[in-house]
CSV table of C-alpha atoms in Angstrom, one decimal:
chain,number,residue,atom,x,y,z
A,1,MET,CA,11.9,20.9,-17.2
A,2,GLU,CA,8.9,18.8,-16.3
A,3,ARG,CA,9.0,15.1,-15.8
A,4,GLU,CA,5.9,13.1,-16.5
A,5,PHE,CA,5.2,9.5,-15.5
A,6,THR,CA,2.6,7.1,-14.4
A,7,PRO,CA,3.8,5.4,-11.2
A,8,LEU,CA,1.7,2.3,-11.6
A,9,GLU,CA,2.2,1.8,-15.3
A,10,CYS,CA,4.6,-1.1,-14.8
A,11,LEU,CA,1.7,-3.1,-13.2
A,12,LEU,CA,-0.5,-2.8,-16.2
A,13,PRO,CA,-0.8,-6.0,-18.2
A,14,THR,CA,-0.1,-4.2,-21.5
A,15,GLY,CA,2.1,-1.3,-22.3
A,16,ASN,CA,5.4,-0.1,-23.8
A,17,LEU,CA,7.2,0.7,-20.6
A,18,THR,CA,10.9,-0.2,-20.5
A,19,PHE,CA,12.0,-1.0,-17.0
A,20,CYS,CA,14.4,-2.9,-14.8
A,21,LEU,CA,13.4,-5.1,-11.9
A,22,LEU,CA,15.3,-5.1,-8.6
A,23,ILE,CA,14.3,-7.6,-5.9
A,24,LEU,CA,15.1,-7.0,-2.3
A,25,ASN,CA,15.0,-9.3,0.7
A,26,GLN,CA,11.2,-9.3,1.4
A,27,PRO,CA,8.4,-11.7,0.4
A,28,LEU,CA,7.3,-11.2,-3.2
A,29,ASP,CA,3.7,-10.4,-4.1
A,30,LYS,CA,2.3,-13.1,-6.3
A,31,GLY,CA,-0.3,-10.7,-7.7
A,32,TYR,CA,2.2,-8.7,-9.7
A,33,PHE,CA,5.4,-10.7,-9.8
A,34,HIS,CA,5.0,-12.7,-13.0
A,35,SER,CA,3.8,-9.8,-15.0
A,36,LEU,CA,6.7,-7.6,-13.8
A,37,TRP,CA,9.3,-10.3,-14.4
A,38,SER,CA,8.1,-11.1,-17.9
A,39,LYS,CA,8.2,-7.4,-19.0
A,40,ALA,CA,11.4,-6.3,-17.4
A,41,VAL,CA,14.4,-5.9,-19.6
A,42,LEU,CA,16.9,-6.4,-16.8
A,43,ARG,CA,16.3,-8.3,-13.5
A,44,ALA,CA,18.5,-8.2,-10.4
A,45,CYS,CA,18.5,-9.6,-6.9
A,46,ALA,CA,20.1,-7.9,-3.9
A,47,ASP,CA,21.4,-10.7,-1.6
A,48,GLY,CA,18.4,-12.4,0.1
A,49,GLY,CA,16.1,-11.2,-2.6
A,50,ALA,CA,17.4,-14.3,-4.4
A,51,ASN,CA,15.9,-16.5,-1.7
A,52,HIS,CA,12.4,-15.0,-2.4
A,53,LEU,CA,12.9,-15.3,-6.2
A,54,TYR,CA,13.9,-19.0,-5.7
A,55,ASP,CA,10.8,-19.6,-3.5
A,56,ILE,CA,8.3,-17.9,-5.8
A,57,THR,CA,9.6,-19.7,-8.9
A,58,LYS,CA,9.7,-23.1,-7.3
A,59,GLY,CA,9.3,-25.8,-9.9
A,60,ASN,CA,10.2,-23.4,-12.6
A,61,HIS,CA,13.7,-22.2,-12.0
A,62,GLU,CA,15.1,-23.5,-15.3
A,63,ARG,CA,16.1,-20.9,-17.8
A,64,ILE,CA,14.7,-22.5,-20.9
A,65,LYS,CA,13.1,-21.4,-24.1
A,66,GLU,CA,10.8,-23.8,-25.7
A,67,PHE,CA,10.1,-23.8,-29.4
A,68,GLN,CA,7.3,-26.1,-30.5
A,69,ILE,CA,8.3,-27.8,-33.8
A,70,GLY,CA,5.5,-30.2,-34.6
A,71,GLN,CA,5.2,-32.5,-31.7
A,72,GLN,CA,8.7,-31.9,-30.5
A,73,PHE,CA,10.0,-29.3,-28.1
A,74,LEU,CA,13.4,-27.9,-28.8
A,75,ARG,CA,15.1,-26.4,-25.8
A,76,VAL,CA,17.7,-23.7,-26.1
A,77,GLY,CA,19.4,-21.8,-23.3
A,78,PRO,CA,20.8,-19.8,-21.5
A,79,MET,CA,19.2,-16.5,-22.6
A,80,PRO,CA,21.3,-13.5,-23.4
A,81,LEU,CA,21.0,-10.2,-21.6
A,82,PHE,CA,18.3,-7.7,-22.6
A,83,SER,CA,16.4,-10.4,-24.4
A,84,SER,CA,12.9,-9.5,-25.3
A,85,PRO,CA,10.4,-11.7,-23.4
A,86,SER,CA,8.7,-14.4,-25.3
A,87,PRO,CA,5.3,-15.9,-24.5
A,88,VAL,CA,6.8,-19.4,-24.4
A,89,SER,CA,10.0,-18.6,-22.5
A,90,ARG,CA,10.2,-19.5,-18.8
A,91,CYS,CA,13.2,-17.5,-17.6
A,92,PHE,CA,13.5,-17.0,-13.9
A,93,PHE,CA,17.2,-16.4,-13.7
A,94,PRO,CA,18.2,-12.9,-12.6
A,95,ASP,CA,20.8,-11.1,-14.7
A,96,TYR,CA,22.9,-10.7,-11.6
A,97,ILE,CA,22.8,-11.2,-7.8
A,98,SER,CA,24.8,-8.7,-5.8
A,99,GLY,CA,25.4,-8.1,-2.1
A,100,ASP,CA,27.6,-9.0,0.8
A,101,PHE,CA,25.9,-12.4,0.7
A,102,ASP,CA,25.0,-12.6,4.4
A,103,SER,CA,21.3,-13.2,3.7
A,104,ILE,CA,21.3,-15.4,0.6
A,105,LEU,CA,21.0,-19.1,1.5
A,106,LEU,CA,23.9,-21.2,0.6
A,107,GLU,CA,21.8,-23.6,-1.5
A,108,VAL,CA,20.2,-20.8,-3.3
A,109,LYS,CA,23.6,-19.1,-4.0
A,110,GLU,CA,25.1,-22.4,-5.2
A,111,TYR,CA,22.1,-23.1,-7.4
A,112,TYR,CA,22.2,-19.8,-9.3
A,113,LYS,CA,26.0,-20.0,-9.4
A,114,VAL,CA,26.0,-23.4,-11.0
A,115,LYS,CA,23.4,-22.2,-13.5
A,116,GLY,CA,25.7,-19.4,-14.6
A,117,CYS,CA,24.1,-16.3,-13.0
A,118,GLU,CA,26.4,-13.4,-12.4
A,119,LEU,CA,27.2,-13.2,-8.7
A,120,ILE,CA,28.7,-9.9,-7.7
A,121,GLU,CA,30.0,-9.7,-4.2
A,122,THR,CA,29.9,-6.2,-2.7
A,123,PRO,CA,31.4,-6.4,0.8
A,124,ASP,CA,31.4,-2.7,1.5
A,125,GLN,CA,29.7,-2.1,4.9
A,126,ASP,CA,29.2,1.6,4.4
A,127,PHE,CA,26.4,1.0,1.9
A,128,THR,CA,23.4,-1.3,1.9
A,129,ASP,CA,22.9,-4.1,-0.5
A,130,PHE,CA,20.1,-2.1,-2.2
A,131,THR,CA,22.4,0.9,-2.8
A,132,LYS,CA,25.2,-1.3,-4.2
A,133,CYS,CA,22.8,-3.2,-6.4
A,134,LEU,CA,21.5,0.1,-7.8
A,135,GLN,CA,25.0,1.2,-8.5
A,136,ILE,CA,25.6,-1.9,-10.5
A,137,LEU,CA,22.3,-1.4,-12.3
A,138,GLN,CA,23.3,2.2,-13.1
A,139,LYS,CA,26.4,0.9,-14.8
A,140,LYS,CA,24.3,-1.3,-17.0
A,141,ILE,CA,21.7,1.2,-18.1
A,142,GLU,CA,21.5,5.0,-18.8
A,143,GLU,CA,20.9,7.4,-16.0
A,144,LYS,CA,17.9,9.7,-15.8
A,145,GLY,CA,17.6,12.9,-13.8
A,146,LEU,CA,14.8,13.3,-11.2
A,147,GLN,CA,14.2,16.7,-9.8
A,148,GLY,CA,12.0,19.8,-10.3
A,149,LYS,CA,8.6,19.5,-11.8
A,150,HIS,CA,6.7,16.2,-12.0
A,151,LYS,CA,3.5,15.0,-13.6
A,152,LEU,CA,2.2,11.8,-12.3
A,153,TYR,CA,-0.6,9.9,-14.1
A,154,VAL,CA,-2.8,8.2,-11.5
A,155,ASN,CA,-5.5,6.9,-13.8
A,156,THR,CA,-4.5,3.3,-14.3
A,157,GLY,CA,-7.3,2.0,-12.2
A,158,LEU,CA,-4.8,0.3,-9.9
A,159,GLU,CA,-4.5,3.2,-7.5
A,160,SER,CA,-6.1,3.0,-4.1
A,161,LYS,CA,-7.3,6.1,-2.4
A,162,TRP,CA,-4.4,7.3,-0.3
A,163,CYS,CA,-1.2,9.1,-1.2
A,164,GLY,CA,1.3,11.3,0.6
A,165,LEU,CA,4.3,13.6,0.3
A,166,ILE,CA,7.0,13.0,2.9
A,167,PRO,CA,9.9,15.4,3.4
A,168,VAL,CA,12.2,12.6,4.6
A,169,GLY,CA,15.6,13.8,5.5
A,170,ASN,CA,15.2,17.4,4.7
A,171,PRO,CA,12.5,20.1,4.8
A,172,CYS,CA,11.2,21.2,1.4
A,173,ASP,CA,10.7,24.9,1.5
A,174,ASN,CA,8.7,25.4,-1.6
A,175,VAL,CA,6.2,22.7,-2.7
A,176,THR,CA,3.3,23.3,-5.1
A,177,THR,CA,0.8,20.6,-6.2
A,178,MET,CA,-2.3,20.1,-8.3
A,179,GLY,CA,-4.6,17.1,-8.6
A,180,LEU,CA,-4.7,16.3,-4.9
A,181,LYS,CA,-7.6,16.8,-2.6
A,182,TRP,CA,-5.4,18.9,-0.3
A,183,ASN,CA,-3.1,20.8,-2.6
A,184,LEU,CA,-0.1,22.9,-1.6
A,185,THR,CA,0.9,26.3,-3.0
A,186,ASN,CA,4.5,27.3,-2.3
A,187,HIS,CA,4.2,25.5,1.0
A,188,VAL,CA,6.7,24.2,3.4
A,189,LEU,CA,6.8,20.5,4.1
A,190,LYS,CA,8.7,19.6,7.2
A,191,PHE,CA,8.6,17.1,10.0
A,192,GLY,CA,7.2,19.0,13.0
A,193,LYS,CA,5.4,21.4,10.8
A,194,LEU,CA,3.5,19.8,8.0
A,195,VAL,CA,3.7,16.3,6.4
A,196,SER,CA,1.2,15.4,3.8
A,197,THR,CA,-0.3,12.0,4.7
A,198,SER,CA,-3.7,10.5,4.1
A,199,ASN,CA,-4.1,12.8,1.1
A,200,THR,CA,-6.1,11.7,-1.9
A,201,TYR,CA,-6.9,12.6,-5.5
A,202,ASP,CA,-9.3,14.9,-7.2
A,203,ASP,CA,-11.1,13.6,-10.4
A,204,SER,CA,-8.5,14.7,-12.9
A,205,GLY,CA,-6.4,11.6,-12.9
A,206,VAL,CA,-3.2,13.6,-12.9
A,207,VAL,CA,-1.0,14.9,-10.0
A,208,THR,CA,1.6,17.6,-10.6
A,209,ILE,CA,4.2,18.2,-7.9
A,210,GLU,CA,6.9,20.9,-8.0
A,211,THR,CA,9.5,20.7,-5.3
A,212,ASP,CA,12.8,22.5,-4.5
A,213,LYS,CA,14.3,19.6,-2.6
A,214,PRO,CA,14.1,15.8,-2.8
A,215,LEU,CA,10.6,14.8,-1.7
A,216,LEU,CA,9.3,11.2,-1.2
A,217,TRP,CA,6.1,10.4,-3.0
A,218,THR,CA,4.1,7.5,-1.6
A,219,MET,CA,0.8,6.0,-2.8
A,220,GLY,CA,-1.5,3.1,-2.3
A,221,ILE,CA,-2.0,0.2,-4.7
A,222,LYS,CA,-5.3,-1.7,-5.0
A,223,ASN,CA,-5.1,-5.2,-3.7
A,224,LYS,CA,-4.9,-7.6,-6.6
A,225,GLN,CA,-6.1,-11.1,-6.2
A,226,ASN,CA,-3.1,-13.4,-5.7
A,227,ALA,CA,-2.3,-15.3,-8.9
B,1,MET,CA,21.5,18.0,31.1
B,2,GLU,CA,21.5,14.3,30.3
B,3,ARG,CA,18.3,12.3,30.0
B,4,GLU,CA,18.4,8.7,31.0
B,5,PHE,CA,15.9,6.0,30.3
B,6,THR,CA,15.5,2.3,29.5
B,7,PRO,CA,13.4,2.0,26.3
B,8,LEU,CA,12.2,-1.5,26.9
B,9,GLU,CA,11.5,-1.1,30.6
B,10,CYS,CA,7.7,-1.2,30.1
B,11,LEU,CA,8.0,-4.7,28.6
B,12,LEU,CA,9.6,-6.1,31.8
B,13,PRO,CA,7.2,-8.3,33.8
B,14,THR,CA,8.3,-6.4,37.0
B,15,GLY,CA,9.2,-2.8,37.7
B,16,ASN,CA,8.1,0.5,39.0
B,17,LEU,CA,7.4,2.3,35.7
B,18,THR,CA,4.3,4.4,35.6
B,19,PHE,CA,3.0,4.6,32.0
B,20,CYS,CA,0.0,5.1,29.9
B,21,LEU,CA,-1.0,2.8,27.0
B,22,LEU,CA,-2.3,4.2,23.7
B,23,ILE,CA,-3.5,1.7,21.1
B,24,LEU,CA,-3.5,2.6,17.4
B,25,ASN,CA,-5.1,1.0,14.4
B,26,GLN,CA,-2.7,-1.9,13.8
B,27,PRO,CA,-2.7,-5.6,14.9
B,28,LEU,CA,-1.7,-6.0,18.5
B,29,ASP,CA,1.2,-8.3,19.6
B,30,LYS,CA,-0.1,-11.0,21.8
B,31,GLY,CA,3.4,-11.4,23.4
B,32,TYR,CA,3.3,-8.1,25.3
B,33,PHE,CA,-0.2,-6.9,25.3
B,34,HIS,CA,-1.6,-8.4,28.5
B,35,SER,CA,1.5,-7.4,30.5
B,36,LEU,CA,1.3,-3.8,29.2
B,37,TRP,CA,-2.4,-3.5,29.7
B,38,SER,CA,-2.3,-4.7,33.3
B,39,LYS,CA,0.4,-2.3,34.4
B,40,ALA,CA,-0.8,0.8,32.6
B,41,VAL,CA,-2.4,3.5,34.7
B,42,LEU,CA,-4.4,4.9,31.7
B,43,ARG,CA,-5.5,3.2,28.6
B,44,ALA,CA,-6.8,4.7,25.4
B,45,CYS,CA,-7.7,3.7,21.8
B,46,ALA,CA,-7.3,5.9,18.8
B,47,ASP,CA,-10.2,5.1,16.4
B,48,GLY,CA,-9.6,1.7,14.8
B,49,GLY,CA,-7.3,0.7,17.7
B,50,ALA,CA,-10.6,-0.2,19.4
B,51,ASN,CA,-11.2,-2.9,16.8
B,52,HIS,CA,-7.9,-4.5,17.6
B,53,LEU,CA,-8.5,-4.3,21.3
B,54,TYR,CA,-11.9,-5.9,20.8
B,55,ASP,CA,-10.3,-8.7,18.8
B,56,ILE,CA,-7.5,-9.5,21.2
B,57,THR,CA,-9.8,-9.6,24.2
B,58,LYS,CA,-12.4,-11.8,22.7
B,59,GLY,CA,-14.2,-13.8,25.3
B,60,ASN,CA,-13.1,-11.4,28.0
B,61,HIS,CA,-14.1,-7.9,26.8
B,62,GLU,CA,-15.4,-6.9,30.2
B,63,SER,CA,-12.0,-6.9,31.7
B,64,PHE,CA,-10.4,-4.7,29.1
B,65,PHE,CA,-12.3,-1.5,28.8
B,66,PRO,CA,-10.2,1.5,27.7
B,67,ASP,CA,-10.5,4.8,29.7
B,68,TYR,CA,-11.6,6.4,26.4
B,69,ILE,CA,-11.7,6.0,22.6
B,70,SER,CA,-11.1,9.0,20.5
B,71,GLY,CA,-10.8,9.7,16.8
B,72,ASP,CA,-12.8,10.8,13.8
B,73,PHE,CA,-14.4,7.3,13.9
B,74,ASP,CA,-13.9,6.5,10.3
B,75,SER,CA,-12.0,3.3,11.1
B,76,ILE,CA,-13.8,1.9,14.2
B,77,LEU,CA,-16.4,-0.7,13.4
B,78,LEU,CA,-19.9,0.2,14.2
B,79,GLU,CA,-20.5,-2.9,16.3
B,80,VAL,CA,-17.3,-2.3,18.2
B,81,LYS,CA,-18.2,1.4,18.8
B,82,GLU,CA,-21.7,0.4,20.0
B,83,TYR,CA,-20.3,-2.2,22.3
B,84,TYR,CA,-18.0,0.1,24.1
B,85,LYS,CA,-20.6,2.9,24.1
B,86,VAL,CA,-23.2,0.7,25.7
B,87,LYS,CA,-20.7,-0.5,28.3
B,88,GLY,CA,-20.1,3.1,29.3
B,89,CYS,CA,-16.7,3.8,27.8
B,90,GLU,CA,-16.0,7.4,27.1
B,91,LEU,CA,-16.1,8.1,23.3
B,92,ILE,CA,-14.6,11.4,22.2
B,93,GLU,CA,-15.1,12.4,18.6
B,94,THR,CA,-12.2,14.5,17.2
B,95,PRO,CA,-13.2,15.4,13.6
B,96,ASP,CA,-10.3,17.8,12.9
B,97,GLN,CA,-8.7,16.7,9.7
B,98,ASP,CA,-5.5,18.7,10.2
B,99,PHE,CA,-4.2,16.3,12.8
B,100,THR,CA,-4.1,12.5,12.9
B,101,ASP,CA,-6.1,10.4,15.4
B,102,PHE,CA,-2.8,9.6,17.1
B,103,THR,CA,-2.0,13.3,17.7
B,104,LYS,CA,-5.5,14.1,18.9
B,105,CYS,CA,-5.5,11.0,21.2
B,106,LEU,CA,-2.2,12.2,22.7
B,107,GLN,CA,-3.7,15.7,23.4
B,108,ILE,CA,-6.6,14.1,25.2
B,109,LEU,CA,-4.3,11.9,27.2
B,110,GLN,CA,-2.3,14.8,28.4
B,111,LYS,CA,-5.4,16.6,29.6
B,112,LYS,CA,-6.5,13.5,31.6
B,113,ILE,CA,-3.0,13.1,33.0
B,114,GLU,CA,-3.1,16.7,34.2
B,115,GLU,CA,-6.7,16.3,35.5
B,116,LYS,CA,-5.8,13.3,37.6
B,117,GLY,CA,-2.5,14.8,38.7
B,118,LEU,CA,-0.5,11.7,37.6
B,119,GLN,CA,3.2,11.5,37.4
B,120,ILE,CA,3.9,9.5,34.2
B,121,ASP,CA,7.3,8.2,33.2
B,122,VAL,CA,6.5,7.3,29.6
B,123,ILE,CA,3.6,7.0,27.1
B,124,VAL,CA,3.7,3.6,25.3
B,125,THR,CA,2.0,3.5,21.9
B,126,LEU,CA,1.1,0.2,20.3
B,127,GLY,CA,0.9,0.2,16.5
B,128,GLY,CA,1.8,2.9,14.1
B,129,LEU,CA,4.7,1.2,12.4
B,130,GLY,CA,2.9,-1.2,10.0
B,131,GLY,CA,0.5,-1.1,7.1
B,132,ARG,CA,0.3,2.0,4.9
B,133,PHE,CA,3.6,3.9,4.5
B,134,ASP,CA,2.1,7.3,4.8
B,135,GLN,CA,0.6,6.4,8.1
B,136,VAL,CA,3.9,5.2,9.4
B,137,MET,CA,5.3,8.6,8.5
B,138,ALA,CA,2.3,10.2,10.2
B,139,SER,CA,3.3,8.4,13.4
B,140,VAL,CA,6.8,9.8,13.1
B,141,GLU,CA,5.3,13.3,12.5
B,142,THR,CA,3.2,12.9,15.7
B,143,LEU,CA,6.4,12.3,17.7
B,144,PHE,CA,7.6,15.6,16.4
B,145,HIS,CA,4.4,17.3,17.7
B,146,ALA,CA,4.5,15.3,20.9
B,147,THR,CA,7.1,17.6,22.4
B,148,ASN,CA,4.6,20.5,22.3
B,149,ILE,CA,1.8,18.3,23.6
B,150,THR,CA,3.3,16.5,26.6
B,151,PRO,CA,6.5,16.6,28.6
B,152,THR,CA,6.4,12.8,28.9
B,153,PRO,CA,8.5,10.8,26.5
B,154,VAL,CA,6.5,8.9,23.9
B,155,ILE,CA,7.6,5.5,22.5
B,156,VAL,CA,6.0,3.6,19.6
B,157,ILE,CA,6.1,-0.2,19.5
B,158,GLN,CA,4.9,-2.6,16.9
B,159,GLU,CA,6.1,-6.2,16.2
B,160,CYS,CA,9.8,-6.2,16.6
B,161,SER,CA,10.4,-2.4,16.4
B,162,LEU,CA,10.5,0.5,18.7
B,163,ILE,CA,10.9,4.1,17.8
B,164,CYS,CA,11.3,7.3,19.8
B,165,LEU,CA,12.4,10.8,18.9
B,166,LEU,CA,15.5,12.1,20.7
B,167,GLN,CA,15.4,15.9,21.2
B,168,PRO,CA,18.6,17.9,20.9
B,169,GLY,CA,20.9,17.2,23.8
B,170,LYS,CA,22.5,14.2,25.5
B,171,HIS,CA,20.7,10.8,26.1
B,172,LYS,CA,21.7,7.7,28.0
B,173,LEU,CA,19.8,4.6,26.9
B,174,TYR,CA,20.0,1.4,29.0
B,175,VAL,CA,19.8,-1.5,26.6
B,176,ASN,CA,20.4,-4.3,29.1
B,177,THR,CA,16.9,-5.6,29.9
B,178,GLY,CA,17.5,-8.8,28.0
B,179,LEU,CA,14.6,-7.9,25.7
B,180,GLU,CA,16.7,-6.1,23.1
B,181,SER,CA,17.4,-7.8,19.8
B,182,LYS,CA,20.6,-7.1,17.9
B,183,TRP,CA,19.7,-4.2,15.7
B,184,CYS,CA,19.3,-0.5,16.2
B,185,GLY,CA,19.6,2.7,14.2
B,186,LEU,CA,19.7,6.5,14.2
B,187,ILE,CA,17.5,8.1,11.6
B,188,PRO,CA,17.7,11.8,10.7
B,189,VAL,CA,14.1,11.9,9.6
B,190,GLY,CA,13.0,15.4,8.7
B,191,ASN,CA,16.2,17.2,9.1
B,192,PRO,CA,20.0,16.5,8.9
B,193,CYS,CA,21.8,16.3,12.2
B,194,ASP,CA,25.1,18.1,11.9
B,195,ASN,CA,26.7,16.9,15.1
B,196,VAL,CA,26.1,13.5,16.4
B,197,THR,CA,28.3,11.6,18.9
B,198,THR,CA,27.6,8.2,20.3
B,199,MET,CA,29.0,5.5,22.6
B,200,GLY,CA,28.0,2.0,23.2
B,201,LEU,CA,27.3,1.1,19.6
B,202,LYS,CA,29.3,-1.2,17.3
B,203,TRP,CA,29.7,1.7,14.8
B,204,ASN,CA,29.9,4.8,16.9
B,205,LEU,CA,29.9,8.4,15.6
B,206,THR,CA,32.1,11.3,16.7
B,207,ASN,CA,30.8,14.7,15.8
B,208,HIS,CA,29.4,13.2,12.6
B,209,VAL,CA,26.8,14.3,10.2
B,210,LEU,CA,23.7,12.2,9.8
B,211,LYS,CA,21.7,13.1,6.7
B,212,PHE,CA,19.7,11.2,4.1
B,213,GLY,CA,21.8,11.1,1.0
B,214,LYS,CA,25.0,11.2,3.1
B,215,LEU,CA,24.8,8.8,6.1
B,216,VAL,CA,21.9,7.1,7.9
B,217,SER,CA,22.8,4.7,10.7
B,218,THR,CA,20.9,1.5,10.1
B,219,SER,CA,21.7,-2.2,10.9
B,220,ASN,CA,23.8,-0.9,13.8
B,221,THR,CA,24.3,-2.9,17.0
B,222,TYR,CA,25.6,-2.7,20.5
B,223,ASP,CA,28.9,-3.3,22.2
B,224,ASP,CA,29.0,-5.2,25.5
B,225,SER,CA,28.5,-2.2,27.8
B,226,GLY,CA,24.7,-2.4,27.9
B,227,VAL,CA,24.5,1.4,27.6
B,228,VAL,CA,24.2,3.7,24.6
B,229,THR,CA,24.8,7.4,24.8
B,230,ILE,CA,23.8,9.7,22.1
B,231,GLU,CA,24.4,13.4,21.8
B,232,THR,CA,22.7,15.3,19.0
B,233,ASP,CA,22.2,18.9,17.9
B,234,LYS,CA,18.8,18.2,16.2
B,235,PRO,CA,15.9,15.9,16.7
B,236,LEU,CA,17.0,12.4,15.8
B,237,LEU,CA,14.9,9.2,15.6
B,238,TRP,CA,16.2,6.3,17.6
B,239,THR,CA,15.0,2.8,16.6
B,240,MET,CA,15.7,-0.6,18.0
B,241,GLY,CA,14.6,-4.2,17.8
B,242,ILE,CA,12.6,-6.1,20.4
B,243,LYS,CA,13.1,-9.8,21.0
B,244,ASN,CA,10.2,-12.0,19.9
B,245,LYS,CA,8.4,-13.1,23.0
B,246,GLN,CA,6.5,-16.4,22.9
B,247,ASN,CA,2.8,-15.9,22.3
B,248,ALA,CA,0.9,-16.3,25.5
């Protein structure tokens, strides 16, 4: 069974993609953040990710929906889960913040707590905050399988030139690709033997990858002007 | 046979370590650069690494000529290349697209080490851990190939991180230079390790499996002994943090 997707589709300003947004503990890119946030159906922060959300939404934290009725503005809130985004809503509260809470700043944690965000403490030290946040996300949405044959559309115009296939963690004994400048045919990808880096695309706008084991796809994104 | 070394020894202001310096195409850390440059016996740039050398030595280029600059020269700026060429630096073009500039630079370095009959303790590489993700992975891949290129250990340093690849066997790492920051990790990049045993870490392993999807040791730290021993049956990537030195 073949899986098709367009890796950078979520960054397009229009589109029908249904996706969740998970924010980790790294600075957020202004170029894409607002577009991604407004279109996501579910938004979560893993621990210190909440600090960066708080920062980038400074002056705009309040979860309010404004209706203009004549000259008056009627404010209603908070918003329910899975709400469809509205052009007049300014909702920058995550649906939940999870983690062992060793990175989230106290003032940030208190702020979101007071405002009614779901805080889910996951103290387990055998797994990272990212992993645990994803587990919680899995509980809230349906699972999709991810192996075998893949068709990636790389024609959004947002792709930069480079891409790569990285056999992190395990060799892949049988990889076949199309749509790359340097394709593989039933080839082994293995650290110490062959790792596909600094690869690029042909003109087709589509990359197909067939792999027998988990394989990490990586690609470059064009630098968008900061908002 | 147990291999002993002190990963951050090259960053100590004093010491008897004999090492080569290899500069890749990433911004250079002011904190360590001058100390490393002055103590290295051989210094090389891989392609765009020369741009960063040129930048960081502004106003004093004449005192910082590399022994050679190698690469396919698709990253080095024309003005930088011309400058070093006019000043008599050796420029070695390596167009082979099957190997990265890093790998090819290492191959040339080994040739020069042999030609000069040098005894080198370690090859210190600056850069390689930032920017494009595929190129970070390419740096790791070069470490895998390095065992077939040179008998000398290769370490890669950028910003606050160091990586080196531990071959199968026993390793004793001294982590008591005072330059170590708290974190360290053991990453089974490329292959699972079926049998790993450690001492000296906060979370040690005893005949444990390290495997992506099962267990990867990240955000680990040290006990008070100042020594970490690692025994592994397969190549295993060691990574550790370097304390932030005040900019010169």
